[in-house]
Each structure stands twice: as structure tokens, then as C-alpha cells.
């Protein structure tokens, strides 16, 4: 058993992301799987799977590939769980933006 209590990232999270194009509210669904966690991410651009979900204590991270008109690029989400809310940053080739989220289920 681990000495550090691991936060539970599973659930349905409604994210709020302020982008240059306005506020986006994607839905992040995370569930426990045999290897740890799996998840999907649904936004205006459709639904995609999230990869490499890591949870250490209250900190978490995951990656996702996004297809844009100028090509595919990786977005890296890093944040922390605080009860029914999450917050953190999204790293992408253009820099970093922040996000917050609430667990709806």
C-alpha cells in the first residue's frame, strides 16, 4: 500500500477553459481501469481518448492529441484534485493556459 493518499480522479468533470476564441466547457470522463485510469474528452471538436493518465497524491496529468487545421499537436494537462473540483494548466505548442473543473457525477 502507498503511504500517500491518492485522490480519486474518476468521474465526469465539466471543465472551464478560457481560450483566445472564448470560453470552452469540455466534458472530461475518467474511470478506473486495470492499468490505472482511462478517459474520454468531449468538446466542440468532438470526442477523443485521453492518454497516459497519472495520479500521484492530489496531482494528476494526462495527454491528448488534438487535430487542428495546421496539423496534430499534443496537449498536456497538469493539475490537482481538491474534493469535487480540479484546476491546473494545459500545455500546448503555443504556450500554457489554465483550466478549472467541477465533478458533476
mmCIF file of N, CA, C and O in Angstrom:
data_model
loop_
_atom_site.group_PDB
_atom_site.id
_atom_site.type_symbol
_atom_site.label_atom_id
_atom_site.label_comp_id
_atom_site.label_asym_id
_atom_site.label_seq_id
_atom_site.Cartn_x
_atom_site.Cartn_y
_atom_site.Cartn_z
ATOM 1 N N UNK A 1 0.845 -1.197 0.000
ATOM 2 C CA UNK A 1 0.000 0.000 0.000
ATOM 3 C C UNK A 1 0.880 1.246 0.000
ATOM 4 O O UNK A 1 1.999 1.218 0.482
ATOM 5 N N UNK A 2 0.363 2.331 -0.553
ATOM 6 C CA UNK A 2 1.150 3.558 -0.638
ATOM 7 C C UNK A 2 0.954 4.390 0.619
ATOM 8 O O UNK A 2 -0.106 4.379 1.220
ATOM 9 N N UNK A 3 1.991 5.100 0.998
ATOM 10 C CA UNK A 3 1.902 5.931 2.189
ATOM 11 C C UNK A 3 1.149 7.220 1.884
ATOM 12 O O UNK A 3 0.577 7.834 2.768
ATOM 13 N N UNK A 4 1.129 7.622 0.594
ATOM 14 C CA UNK A 4 0.470 8.857 0.213
ATOM 15 C C UNK A 4 -0.947 8.545 -0.252
ATOM 16 O O UNK A 4 -1.147 7.678 -1.091
ATOM 17 N N UNK A 5 -1.927 9.264 0.274
ATOM 18 C CA UNK A 5 -3.317 9.056 -0.153
ATOM 19 C C UNK A 5 -3.501 9.577 -1.568
ATOM 20 O O UNK A 5 -3.169 10.715 -1.854
ATOM 21 N N UNK A 6 -4.008 8.727 -2.433
ATOM 22 C CA UNK A 6 -4.209 9.129 -3.829
ATOM 23 C C UNK A 6 -5.614 9.671 -4.012
ATOM 24 O O UNK A 6 -6.588 9.041 -3.634
ATOM 25 N N UNK A 7 -5.712 10.846 -4.590
ATOM 26 C CA UNK A 7 -7.011 11.455 -4.874
ATOM 27 C C UNK A 7 -7.744 10.604 -5.900
ATOM 28 O O UNK A 7 -7.125 9.924 -6.714
ATOM 29 N N UNK A 8 -9.069 10.633 -5.854
ATOM 30 C CA UNK A 8 -9.865 9.897 -6.828
ATOM 31 C C UNK A 8 -10.213 10.829 -7.979
ATOM 32 O O UNK A 8 -10.977 11.778 -7.808
ATOM 33 N N UNK A 9 -9.638 10.556 -9.138
ATOM 34 C CA UNK A 9 -9.881 11.391 -10.311
ATOM 35 C C UNK A 9 -11.082 10.899 -11.114
ATOM 36 O O UNK A 9 -11.531 11.575 -12.026
ATOM 37 N N UNK A 10 -11.629 9.727 -10.750
ATOM 38 C CA UNK A 10 -12.716 9.185 -11.569
ATOM 39 C C UNK A 10 -13.986 10.019 -11.417
ATOM 40 O O UNK A 10 -14.234 10.614 -10.380
ATOM 41 N N UNK A 11 -14.748 10.073 -12.498
ATOM 42 C CA UNK A 11 -15.993 10.830 -12.505
ATOM 43 C C UNK A 11 -16.150 11.589 -13.803
ATOM 44 O O UNK A 11 -15.358 11.450 -14.737
ATOM 45 N N UNK A 12 -17.196 12.390 -13.855
ATOM 46 C CA UNK A 12 -17.461 13.249 -15.002
ATOM 47 C C UNK A 12 -17.196 14.679 -14.564
ATOM 48 O O UNK A 12 -17.797 15.161 -13.604
ATOM 49 N N UNK A 13 -16.269 15.328 -15.231
ATOM 50 C CA UNK A 13 -15.839 16.684 -14.881
ATOM 51 C C UNK A 13 -16.243 17.647 -15.985
ATOM 52 O O UNK A 13 -15.992 17.390 -17.152
ATOM 53 N N UNK A 14 -16.860 18.760 -15.612
ATOM 54 C CA UNK A 14 -17.149 19.831 -16.559
ATOM 55 C C UNK A 14 -16.045 20.865 -16.392
ATOM 56 O O UNK A 14 -15.902 21.452 -15.316
ATOM 57 N N UNK A 15 -15.245 21.042 -17.446
ATOM 58 C CA UNK A 15 -14.117 21.968 -17.382
ATOM 59 C C UNK A 15 -14.512 23.347 -17.896
ATOM 60 O O UNK A 15 -15.440 23.473 -18.698
ATOM 61 N N UNK A 16 -13.822 24.358 -17.415
ATOM 62 C CA UNK A 16 -13.971 25.717 -17.930
ATOM 63 C C UNK A 16 -12.580 26.181 -18.331
ATOM 64 O O UNK A 16 -11.673 26.226 -17.493
ATOM 65 N N UNK A 17 -12.430 26.470 -19.629
ATOM 66 C CA UNK A 17 -11.136 26.869 -20.178
ATOM 67 C C UNK A 17 -11.334 28.179 -20.929
ATOM 68 O O UNK A 17 -12.178 28.264 -21.819
ATOM 69 N N UNK A 18 -10.574 29.205 -20.550
ATOM 70 C CA UNK A 18 -10.630 30.465 -21.284
ATOM 71 C C UNK A 18 -9.588 30.418 -22.380
ATOM 72 O O UNK A 18 -8.390 30.340 -22.110
ATOM 73 N N UNK A 19 -10.062 30.433 -23.621
ATOM 74 C CA UNK A 19 -9.167 30.359 -24.771
ATOM 75 C C UNK A 19 -9.229 31.689 -25.523
ATOM 76 O O UNK A 19 -10.143 32.486 -25.294
ATOM 77 N N UNK A 20 -8.292 31.906 -26.440
ATOM 78 C CA UNK A 20 -8.367 33.127 -27.255
ATOM 79 C C UNK A 20 -9.683 33.210 -28.043
ATOM 80 O O UNK A 20 -10.130 34.294 -28.376
ATOM 81 N N UNK A 21 -10.314 32.064 -28.305
ATOM 82 C CA UNK A 21 -11.566 32.032 -29.055
ATOM 83 C C UNK A 21 -12.788 32.104 -28.136
ATOM 84 O O UNK A 21 -13.910 31.952 -28.598
ATOM 85 N N UNK A 22 -12.583 32.296 -26.842
ATOM 86 C CA UNK A 22 -13.707 32.348 -25.910
ATOM 87 C C UNK A 22 -13.643 31.229 -24.882
ATOM 88 O O UNK A 22 -12.672 30.474 -24.833
ATOM 89 N N UNK A 23 -14.696 31.135 -24.075
ATOM 90 C CA UNK A 23 -14.728 30.128 -23.010
ATOM 91 C C UNK A 23 -15.234 28.805 -23.560
ATOM 92 O O UNK A 23 -16.233 28.760 -24.277
ATOM 93 N N UNK A 24 -14.524 27.745 -23.223
ATOM 94 C CA UNK A 24 -14.878 26.388 -23.656
ATOM 95 C C UNK A 24 -15.242 25.567 -22.419
ATOM 96 O O UNK A 24 -14.643 25.747 -21.360
ATOM 97 N N UNK A 25 -16.241 24.690 -22.543
ATOM 98 C CA UNK A 25 -16.659 23.833 -21.417
ATOM 99 C C UNK A 25 -16.678 22.367 -21.816
ATOM 100 O O UNK A 25 -17.735 21.743 -21.890
ATOM 101 N N UNK A 26 -15.498 21.795 -22.080
ATOM 102 C CA UNK A 26 -15.456 20.378 -22.440
ATOM 103 C C UNK A 26 -15.822 19.476 -21.262
ATOM 104 O O UNK A 26 -15.752 19.886 -20.098
ATOM 105 N N UNK A 27 -16.205 18.243 -21.580
ATOM 106 C CA UNK A 27 -16.554 17.242 -20.569
ATOM 107 C C UNK A 27 -15.451 16.189 -20.539
ATOM 108 O O UNK A 27 -15.154 15.562 -21.556
ATOM 109 N N UNK A 28 -14.862 16.009 -19.363
ATOM 110 C CA UNK A 28 -13.809 15.013 -19.147
ATOM 111 C C UNK A 28 -14.402 13.876 -18.333
ATOM 112 O O UNK A 28 -14.933 14.104 -17.246
ATOM 113 N N UNK A 29 -14.357 12.647 -18.882
ATOM 114 C CA UNK A 29 -14.839 11.467 -18.149
ATOM 115 C C UNK A 29 -13.649 10.570 -17.858
ATOM 116 O O UNK A 29 -12.924 10.194 -18.780
ATOM 117 N N UNK A 30 -13.474 10.251 -16.584
ATOM 118 C CA UNK A 30 -12.352 9.412 -16.152
ATOM 119 C C UNK A 30 -12.911 8.232 -15.363
ATOM 120 O O UNK A 30 -13.795 8.407 -14.529
ATOM 121 N N UNK A 31 -12.386 7.040 -15.647
ATOM 122 C CA UNK A 31 -12.800 5.867 -14.879
ATOM 123 C C UNK A 31 -11.585 5.001 -14.584
ATOM 124 O O UNK A 31 -10.602 5.043 -15.297
ATOM 125 N N UNK A 32 -11.696 4.220 -13.499
ATOM 126 C CA UNK A 32 -10.602 3.325 -13.118
ATOM 127 C C UNK A 32 -10.599 2.126 -14.056
ATOM 128 O O UNK A 32 -11.645 1.614 -14.432
ATOM 129 N N UNK A 33 -9.402 1.717 -14.434
ATOM 130 C CA UNK A 33 -9.248 0.555 -15.312
ATOM 131 C C UNK A 33 -8.181 -0.359 -14.734
ATOM 132 O O UNK A 33 -7.579 -0.036 -13.708
ATOM 133 N N UNK A 34 -7.933 -1.448 -15.423
ATOM 134 C CA UNK A 34 -6.934 -2.410 -14.946
ATOM 135 C C UNK A 34 -5.556 -1.767 -14.800
ATOM 136 O O UNK A 34 -4.804 -2.088 -13.887
ATOM 137 N N UNK A 35 -5.214 -0.843 -15.707
ATOM 138 C CA UNK A 35 -3.878 -0.217 -15.663
ATOM 139 C C UNK A 35 -3.850 1.097 -14.890
ATOM 140 O O UNK A 35 -2.864 1.801 -14.957
ATOM 141 N N UNK A 36 -4.948 1.477 -14.255
ATOM 142 C CA UNK A 36 -4.977 2.756 -13.544
ATOM 143 C C UNK A 36 -6.229 3.516 -13.896
ATOM 144 O O UNK A 36 -7.276 3.305 -13.302
ATOM 145 N N UNK A 37 -6.131 4.379 -14.903
ATOM 146 C CA UNK A 37 -7.282 5.167 -15.341
ATOM 147 C C UNK A 37 -7.376 5.201 -16.852
ATOM 148 O O UNK A 37 -6.363 5.143 -17.547
ATOM 149 N N UNK A 38 -8.610 5.331 -17.349
ATOM 150 C CA UNK A 38 -8.872 5.602 -18.757
ATOM 151 C C UNK A 38 -9.821 6.783 -18.803
ATOM 152 O O UNK A 38 -10.465 7.094 -17.797
ATOM 153 N N UNK A 39 -9.928 7.402 -19.971
ATOM 154 C CA UNK A 39 -10.838 8.534 -20.046
ATOM 155 C C UNK A 39 -11.129 9.001 -21.450
ATOM 156 O O UNK A 39 -10.463 8.607 -22.406
ATOM 157 N N UNK A 40 -12.160 9.852 -21.543
ATOM 158 C CA UNK A 40 -12.511 10.497 -22.804
ATOM 159 C C UNK A 40 -12.679 11.991 -22.541
ATOM 160 O O UNK A 40 -12.912 12.415 -21.404
ATOM 161 N N UNK A 41 -12.570 12.756 -23.607
ATOM 162 C CA UNK A 41 -12.636 14.207 -23.545
ATOM 163 C C UNK A 41 -13.536 14.642 -24.678
ATOM 164 O O UNK A 41 -13.269 14.330 -25.843
ATOM 165 N N UNK A 42 -14.627 15.323 -24.343
ATOM 166 C CA UNK A 42 -15.587 15.721 -25.374
ATOM 167 C C UNK A 42 -15.716 17.243 -25.395
ATOM 168 O O UNK A 42 -16.007 17.854 -24.375
ATOM 169 N N UNK A 43 -15.473 17.817 -26.583
ATOM 170 C CA UNK A 43 -15.538 19.271 -26.742
ATOM 171 C C UNK A 43 -16.252 19.586 -28.049
ATOM 172 O O UNK A 43 -16.742 18.686 -28.726
ATOM 173 N N UNK A 44 -16.252 20.874 -28.389
ATOM 174 C CA UNK A 44 -16.851 21.291 -29.668
ATOM 175 C C UNK A 44 -16.218 20.564 -30.845
ATOM 176 O O UNK A 44 -16.831 20.417 -31.888
ATOM 177 N N UNK A 45 -14.968 20.136 -30.696
ATOM 178 C CA UNK A 45 -14.267 19.470 -31.803
ATOM 179 C C UNK A 45 -14.500 17.967 -31.817
ATOM 180 O O UNK A 45 -13.870 17.258 -32.571
ATOM 181 N N UNK A 46 -15.375 17.460 -30.942
ATOM 182 C CA UNK A 46 -15.656 16.034 -30.926
ATOM 183 C C UNK A 46 -15.098 15.343 -29.706
ATOM 184 O O UNK A 46 -14.642 15.977 -28.764
ATOM 185 N N UNK A 47 -15.144 14.019 -29.748
ATOM 186 C CA UNK A 47 -14.740 13.194 -28.614
ATOM 187 C C UNK A 47 -13.430 12.503 -28.928
ATOM 188 O O UNK A 47 -13.241 12.017 -30.037
ATOM 189 N N UNK A 48 -12.528 12.474 -27.959
ATOM 190 C CA UNK A 48 -11.259 11.762 -28.152
ATOM 191 C C UNK A 48 -10.860 11.096 -26.844
ATOM 192 O O UNK A 48 -11.357 11.465 -25.781
ATOM 193 N N UNK A 49 -9.948 10.150 -26.950
ATOM 194 C CA UNK A 49 -9.492 9.490 -25.732
ATOM 195 C C UNK A 49 -8.323 10.265 -25.135
ATOM 196 O O UNK A 49 -7.597 10.949 -25.861
ATOM 197 N N UNK A 50 -8.197 10.173 -23.817
ATOM 198 C CA UNK A 50 -7.048 10.793 -23.165
ATOM 199 C C UNK A 50 -6.055 9.692 -22.834
ATOM 200 O O UNK A 50 -6.433 8.549 -22.591
ATOM 201 N N UNK A 51 -4.765 10.021 -22.884
ATOM 202 C CA UNK A 51 -3.708 9.035 -22.711
ATOM 203 C C UNK A 51 -2.864 9.335 -21.490
ATOM 204 O O UNK A 51 -2.796 10.477 -21.049
ATOM 205 N N UNK A 52 -2.225 8.279 -21.011
ATOM 206 C CA UNK A 52 -1.171 8.431 -20.014
ATOM 207 C C UNK A 52 -1.657 9.191 -18.777
ATOM 208 O O UNK A 52 -1.038 10.156 -18.341
ATOM 209 N N UNK A 53 -2.813 8.768 -18.235
ATOM 210 C CA UNK A 53 -3.370 9.433 -17.047
ATOM 211 C C UNK A 53 -2.575 9.006 -15.819
ATOM 212 O O UNK A 53 -2.472 7.820 -15.524
ATOM 213 N N UNK A 54 -1.986 9.983 -15.149
ATOM 214 C CA UNK A 54 -1.178 9.728 -13.949
ATOM 215 C C UNK A 54 -1.810 10.450 -12.762
ATOM 216 O O UNK A 54 -2.204 11.611 -12.912
ATOM 217 N N UNK A 55 -1.874 9.758 -11.616
ATOM 218 C CA UNK A 55 -2.336 10.408 -10.392
ATOM 219 C C UNK A 55 -1.322 10.103 -9.296
ATOM 220 O O UNK A 55 -0.996 8.941 -9.053
ATOM 221 N N UNK A 56 -0.789 11.157 -8.667
ATOM 222 C CA UNK A 56 0.149 10.993 -7.550
ATOM 223 C C UNK A 56 -0.302 11.944 -6.446
ATOM 224 O O UNK A 56 -0.200 13.164 -6.610
ATOM 225 N N UNK A 57 -0.817 11.388 -5.374
ATOM 226 C CA UNK A 57 -1.362 12.235 -4.322
ATOM 227 C C UNK A 57 -2.563 12.993 -4.873
ATOM 228 O O UNK A 57 -3.461 12.389 -5.446
ATOM 229 N N UNK A 58 -2.553 14.310 -4.750
ATOM 230 C CA UNK A 58 -3.638 15.124 -5.311
ATOM 231 C C UNK A 58 -3.317 15.619 -6.715
ATOM 232 O O UNK A 58 -4.151 16.227 -7.370
ATOM 233 N N UNK A 59 -2.088 15.374 -7.178
ATOM 234 C CA UNK A 59 -1.676 15.843 -8.505
ATOM 235 C C UNK A 59 -2.053 14.829 -9.578
ATOM 236 O O UNK A 59 -2.046 13.624 -9.344
ATOM 237 N N UNK A 60 -2.384 15.347 -10.761
ATOM 238 C CA UNK A 60 -2.685 14.451 -11.884
ATOM 239 C C UNK A 60 -2.165 15.075 -13.165
ATOM 240 O O UNK A 60 -1.893 16.275 -13.240
ATOM 241 N N UNK A 61 -2.039 14.226 -14.177
ATOM 242 C CA UNK A 61 -1.685 14.710 -15.513
ATOM 243 C C UNK A 61 -2.227 13.725 -16.539
ATOM 244 O O UNK A 61 -2.457 12.552 -16.232
ATOM 245 N N UNK A 62 -2.454 14.226 -17.740
ATOM 246 C CA UNK A 62 -2.797 13.358 -18.868
ATOM 247 C C UNK A 62 -2.459 14.098 -20.151
ATOM 248 O O UNK A 62 -2.231 15.299 -20.153
ATOM 249 N N UNK A 63 -2.403 13.317 -21.234
ATOM 250 C CA UNK A 63 -2.064 13.869 -22.542
ATOM 251 C C UNK A 63 -3.182 13.578 -23.519
ATOM 252 O O UNK A 63 -3.933 12.619 -23.337
ATOM 253 N N UNK A 64 -3.251 14.384 -24.565
ATOM 254 C CA UNK A 64 -4.245 14.144 -25.583
ATOM 255 C C UNK A 64 -3.778 14.764 -26.887
ATOM 256 O O UNK A 64 -3.135 15.811 -26.883
ATOM 257 N N UNK A 65 -4.049 14.064 -27.971
ATOM 258 C CA UNK A 65 -3.676 14.546 -29.295
ATOM 259 C C UNK A 65 -4.860 15.302 -29.890
ATOM 260 O O UNK A 65 -5.986 14.802 -29.871
ATOM 261 N N UNK A 66 -4.617 16.500 -30.401
ATOM 262 C CA UNK A 66 -5.670 17.333 -30.977
ATOM 263 C C UNK A 66 -5.352 17.592 -32.439
ATOM 264 O O UNK A 66 -4.215 17.931 -32.777
ATOM 265 N N UNK A 67 -6.349 17.408 -33.303
ATOM 266 C CA UNK A 67 -6.178 17.685 -34.733
ATOM 267 C C UNK A 67 -6.689 19.084 -35.028
ATOM 268 O O UNK A 67 -7.837 19.401 -34.722
ATOM 269 N N UNK A 68 -5.821 19.890 -35.596
ATOM 270 C CA UNK A 68 -6.178 21.260 -35.953
ATOM 271 C C UNK A 68 -5.907 21.444 -37.440
ATOM 272 O O UNK A 68 -5.190 20.646 -38.038
ATOM 273 N N UNK A 69 -6.450 22.524 -38.034
ATOM 274 C CA UNK A 69 -6.182 22.755 -39.466
ATOM 275 C C UNK A 69 -4.682 22.786 -39.782
ATOM 276 O O UNK A 69 -4.275 22.331 -40.841
ATOM 277 N N UNK A 70 -3.867 23.274 -38.839
ATOM 278 C CA UNK A 70 -2.427 23.340 -39.108
ATOM 279 C C UNK A 70 -1.685 22.061 -38.737
ATOM 280 O O UNK A 70 -0.464 22.012 -38.802
ATOM 281 N N UNK A 71 -2.424 21.017 -38.353
ATOM 282 C CA UNK A 71 -1.789 19.736 -38.040
ATOM 283 C C UNK A 71 -2.173 19.214 -36.663
ATOM 284 O O UNK A 71 -2.976 19.829 -35.962
ATOM 285 N N UNK A 72 -1.622 18.063 -36.289
ATOM 286 C CA UNK A 72 -1.903 17.452 -34.989
ATOM 287 C C UNK A 72 -0.887 17.943 -33.968
ATOM 288 O O UNK A 72 0.290 18.084 -34.288
ATOM 289 N N UNK A 73 -1.343 18.201 -32.753
ATOM 290 C CA UNK A 73 -0.398 18.505 -31.692
ATOM 291 C C UNK A 73 -0.889 17.955 -30.369
ATOM 292 O O UNK A 73 -2.061 17.621 -30.217
ATOM 293 N N UNK A 74 0.037 17.843 -29.432
ATOM 294 C CA UNK A 74 -0.270 17.250 -28.137
ATOM 295 C C UNK A 74 -0.584 18.335 -27.113
ATOM 296 O O UNK A 74 0.074 19.363 -27.065
ATOM 297 N N UNK A 75 -1.624 18.092 -26.320
ATOM 298 C CA UNK A 75 -1.952 18.964 -25.205
ATOM 299 C C UNK A 75 -1.643 18.171 -23.938
ATOM 300 O O UNK A 75 -2.001 16.996 -23.834
ATOM 301 N N UNK A 76 -0.976 18.803 -22.982
ATOM 302 C CA UNK A 76 -0.625 18.153 -21.722
ATOM 303 C C UNK A 76 -1.336 18.892 -20.594
ATOM 304 O O UNK A 76 -1.108 20.083 -20.379
ATOM 305 N N UNK A 77 -2.222 18.175 -19.921
ATOM 306 C CA UNK A 77 -2.963 18.731 -18.790
ATOM 307 C C UNK A 77 -2.250 18.337 -17.507
ATOM 308 O O UNK A 77 -1.915 17.166 -17.317
ATOM 309 N N UNK A 78 -2.031 19.300 -16.614
ATOM 310 C CA UNK A 78 -1.452 19.033 -15.298
ATOM 311 C C UNK A 78 -2.258 19.814 -14.287
ATOM 312 O O UNK A 78 -2.570 20.988 -14.513
ATOM 313 N N UNK A 79 -2.605 19.156 -13.180
ATOM 314 C CA UNK A 79 -3.410 19.863 -12.193
ATOM 315 C C UNK A 79 -3.481 19.123 -10.880
ATOM 316 O O UNK A 79 -2.732 18.176 -10.634
ATOM 317 N N UNK A 80 -4.413 19.570 -10.044
ATOM 318 C CA UNK A 80 -4.610 18.911 -8.757
ATOM 319 C C UNK A 80 -6.099 18.790 -8.468
ATOM 320 O O UNK A 80 -6.921 19.582 -8.947
ATOM 321 N N UNK A 81 -6.424 17.755 -7.690
ATOM 322 C CA UNK A 81 -7.797 17.466 -7.291
ATOM 323 C C UNK A 81 -8.008 18.047 -5.899
ATOM 324 O O UNK A 81 -7.179 17.841 -5.011
ATOM 325 N N UNK A 82 -9.100 18.776 -5.714
ATOM 326 C CA UNK A 82 -9.460 19.308 -4.409
ATOM 327 C C UNK A 82 -10.932 18.990 -4.172
ATOM 328 O O UNK A 82 -11.806 19.786 -4.511
ATOM 329 N N UNK A 83 -11.200 17.793 -3.650
ATOM 330 C CA UNK A 83 -12.577 17.373 -3.420
ATOM 331 C C UNK A 83 -13.322 17.222 -4.727
ATOM 332 O O UNK A 83 -12.970 16.396 -5.559
ATOM 333 N N UNK A 84 -14.338 18.069 -4.923
ATOM 334 C CA UNK A 84 -15.173 17.988 -6.126
ATOM 335 C C UNK A 84 -14.713 18.957 -7.212
ATOM 336 O O UNK A 84 -15.452 19.201 -8.157
ATOM 337 N N UNK A 85 -13.529 19.547 -7.053
ATOM 338 C CA UNK A 85 -13.036 20.447 -8.102
ATOM 339 C C UNK A 85 -11.590 20.124 -8.464
ATOM 340 O O UNK A 85 -10.858 19.515 -7.683
ATOM 341 N N UNK A 86 -11.230 20.524 -9.675
ATOM 342 C CA UNK A 86 -9.862 20.356 -10.162
ATOM 343 C C UNK A 86 -9.434 21.685 -10.778
ATOM 344 O O UNK A 86 -10.274 22.500 -11.178
ATOM 345 N N UNK A 87 -8.116 21.902 -10.837
ATOM 346 C CA UNK A 87 -7.600 23.091 -11.505
ATOM 347 C C UNK A 87 -6.179 22.805 -11.940
ATOM 348 O O UNK A 87 -5.518 21.922 -11.393
ATOM 349 N N UNK A 88 -5.726 23.555 -12.943
ATOM 350 C CA UNK A 88 -4.367 23.343 -13.409
ATOM 351 C C UNK A 88 -4.094 24.082 -14.695
ATOM 352 O O UNK A 88 -4.741 25.074 -15.007
ATOM 353 N N UNK A 89 -3.109 23.560 -15.448
ATOM 354 C CA UNK A 89 -2.687 24.188 -16.692
ATOM 355 C C UNK A 89 -2.734 23.192 -17.842
ATOM 356 O O UNK A 89 -2.631 21.978 -17.634
ATOM 357 N N UNK A 90 -2.872 23.738 -19.035
ATOM 358 C CA UNK A 90 -2.846 22.955 -20.271
ATOM 359 C C UNK A 90 -1.667 23.471 -21.080
ATOM 360 O O UNK A 90 -1.634 24.642 -21.454
ATOM 361 N N UNK A 91 -0.707 22.601 -21.307
ATOM 362 C CA UNK A 91 0.445 22.977 -22.113
ATOM 363 C C UNK A 91 0.234 22.554 -23.551
ATOM 364 O O UNK A 91 -0.223 21.442 -23.813
ATOM 365 N N UNK A 92 0.552 23.460 -24.489
ATOM 366 C CA UNK A 92 0.440 23.137 -25.905
ATOM 367 C C UNK A 92 1.548 23.886 -26.632
ATOM 368 O O UNK A 92 2.260 24.670 -26.013
ATOM 369 N N UNK A 93 1.724 23.635 -27.933
ATOM 370 C CA UNK A 93 2.848 24.263 -28.635
ATOM 371 C C UNK A 93 2.850 25.795 -28.577
ATOM 372 O O UNK A 93 3.887 26.419 -28.715
ATOM 373 N N UNK A 94 1.680 26.420 -28.348
ATOM 374 C CA UNK A 94 1.602 27.878 -28.308
ATOM 375 C C UNK A 94 1.838 28.437 -26.904
ATOM 376 O O UNK A 94 1.845 29.644 -26.719
ATOM 377 N N UNK A 95 1.966 27.590 -25.916
ATOM 378 C CA UNK A 95 2.158 28.076 -24.548
ATOM 379 C C UNK A 95 1.287 27.335 -23.557
ATOM 380 O O UNK A 95 1.009 26.157 -23.733
ATOM 381 N N UNK A 96 0.851 28.032 -22.519
ATOM 382 C CA UNK A 96 0.077 27.402 -21.451
ATOM 383 C C UNK A 96 -1.171 28.220 -21.157
ATOM 384 O O UNK A 96 -1.126 29.446 -21.153
ATOM 385 N N UNK A 97 -2.289 27.529 -20.923
ATOM 386 C CA UNK A 97 -3.498 28.198 -20.452
ATOM 387 C C UNK A 97 -3.999 27.457 -19.217
ATOM 388 O O UNK A 97 -3.608 26.319 -18.969
ATOM 389 N N UNK A 98 -4.844 28.106 -18.450
ATOM 390 C CA UNK A 98 -5.327 27.487 -17.212
ATOM 391 C C UNK A 98 -6.719 26.899 -17.412
ATOM 392 O O UNK A 98 -7.447 27.278 -18.345
ATOM 393 N N UNK A 99 -7.069 25.957 -16.540
ATOM 394 C CA UNK A 99 -8.422 25.401 -16.546
ATOM 395 C C UNK A 99 -8.881 25.172 -15.117
ATOM 396 O O UNK A 99 -8.072 25.055 -14.201
ATOM 397 N N UNK A 100 -10.184 25.129 -14.940
ATOM 398 C CA UNK A 100 -10.799 24.706 -13.679
ATOM 399 C C UNK A 100 -11.883 23.703 -14.072
ATOM 400 O O UNK A 100 -12.318 23.658 -15.216
ATOM 401 N N UNK A 101 -12.311 22.892 -13.113
ATOM 402 C CA UNK A 101 -13.358 21.916 -13.400
ATOM 403 C C UNK A 101 -14.097 21.519 -12.152
ATOM 404 O O UNK A 101 -13.558 21.603 -11.037
ATOM 405 N N UNK A 102 -15.356 21.092 -12.341
ATOM 406 C CA UNK A 102 -16.170 20.579 -11.239
ATOM 407 C C UNK A 102 -16.678 19.194 -11.586
ATOM 408 O O UNK A 102 -17.050 18.944 -12.736
ATOM 409 N N UNK A 103 -16.704 18.319 -10.559
ATOM 410 C CA UNK A 103 -17.219 16.965 -10.772
ATOM 411 C C UNK A 103 -18.738 17.037 -10.773
ATOM 412 O O UNK A 103 -19.338 17.498 -9.813
ATOM 413 N N UNK A 104 -19.341 16.596 -11.872
ATOM 414 C CA UNK A 104 -20.802 16.625 -11.957
ATOM 415 C C UNK A 104 -21.412 15.264 -11.640
ATOM 416 O O UNK A 104 -22.593 15.172 -11.351
ATOM 417 N N UNK A 105 -20.599 14.194 -11.713
ATOM 418 C CA UNK A 105 -21.091 12.843 -11.366
ATOM 419 C C UNK A 105 -19.969 12.076 -10.723
ATOM 420 O O UNK A 105 -18.825 12.280 -11.035
#
